[in-house]
C-alpha angles and dihedrals in degrees: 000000000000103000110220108255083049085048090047099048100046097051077058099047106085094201087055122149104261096210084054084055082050095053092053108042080062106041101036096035087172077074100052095105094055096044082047084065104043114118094232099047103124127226097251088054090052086053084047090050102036090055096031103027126104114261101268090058089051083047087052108043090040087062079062093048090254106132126140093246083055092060091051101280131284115006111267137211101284099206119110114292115251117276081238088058091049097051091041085053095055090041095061122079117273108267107266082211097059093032090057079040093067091037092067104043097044102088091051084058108049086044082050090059102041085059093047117096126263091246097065087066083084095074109114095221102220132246114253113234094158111120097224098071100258110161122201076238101062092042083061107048107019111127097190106100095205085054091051098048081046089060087045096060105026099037106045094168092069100049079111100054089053086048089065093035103104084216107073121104121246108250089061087051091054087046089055105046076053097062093072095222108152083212095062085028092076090030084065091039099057100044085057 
């Protein structure tokens, strides 16, 4: 148990652990809302607090756009899906609505990566092997932040495609440089 000057002192401290952030917003939930604003409080702890926090951290975290409806309602199980989900996923029509979505974005991005230099094309894009569907493209050209902050904390295999995506916010950016991952390390690097 995180006694309460230790709990104080780390939701001030912007270089905070951000597992210890973790331990007290769950274990102090008076303390939600200050761990919400840290600076190290990672995207799958704001989905935590804003479904599981008292009221004044879901307040909080809803002012930034953070609610629990934003990252795709409750928290669910997160084992594997079922071979049979799978297979009833790939089985139903493709979403109008993400599908007009890509659409969309789609010329930005191809406008995006006909300005980008010739030596970002080394970068070996990495092979999905999240459940949820995320793909390294749309890692690299999604414009949805929540969508953004989903591929940061359920693909973590491509944290180093949004890194170079120009449209990730900078709070994540500043997450990521802090992982210490060489991967997302020269992601960063390239896109300065």
């Amino acid at each position: 148990m995180v006694d309460y000057d230790a709990a104080v002192a780390a939701v001030q401290d912007p270089n905070a652990d951000p597992i210890l952030l973790a331990k007290i917003a769950y274990e102090n939930p008076e303390f939600g809302a200050n761990v919400a604003v840290n600076p190290r409080c990672y995207p799958g702890l704001k989905r935590w607090i804003a479904e599981f926090g008292d009221e004044r951290a879901r307040e909080t975290l809803a002012q930034y756009g953070f609610t629990a409806e934003a990252f795709g309602g409750p928290v669910q199980d997160q084992e594997a899906p079922s071979q049979a989900a799978l297979q009833a996923a790939e089985q139903q029509p493709a979403d109008a609505y993400a599908a007009d979505q890509y659409a969309a974005a789609q010329p930005a991005a191809d406008q995006y990566a006909a300005q980008q230099p010739a030596a970002q094309a080394a970068f070996e894009e990495p092979v999905a092997t999240n459940p949820y569907g995320f793909t390294a493209e749309q890692a690299l050209t999604t414009t949805d932040q929540m969508q953004i902050a989903q591929i940061a904390q359920y693909a973590p295999e491509l944290r180093a495609c949004i890194a170079r995506n120009p449209n990730t916010y900078p709070a994540l950016i500043e997450w990521l440089g802090q992982l210490g991952d060489p991967a997302i390390n020269a992601a960063l690097a390239s896109c300065q």
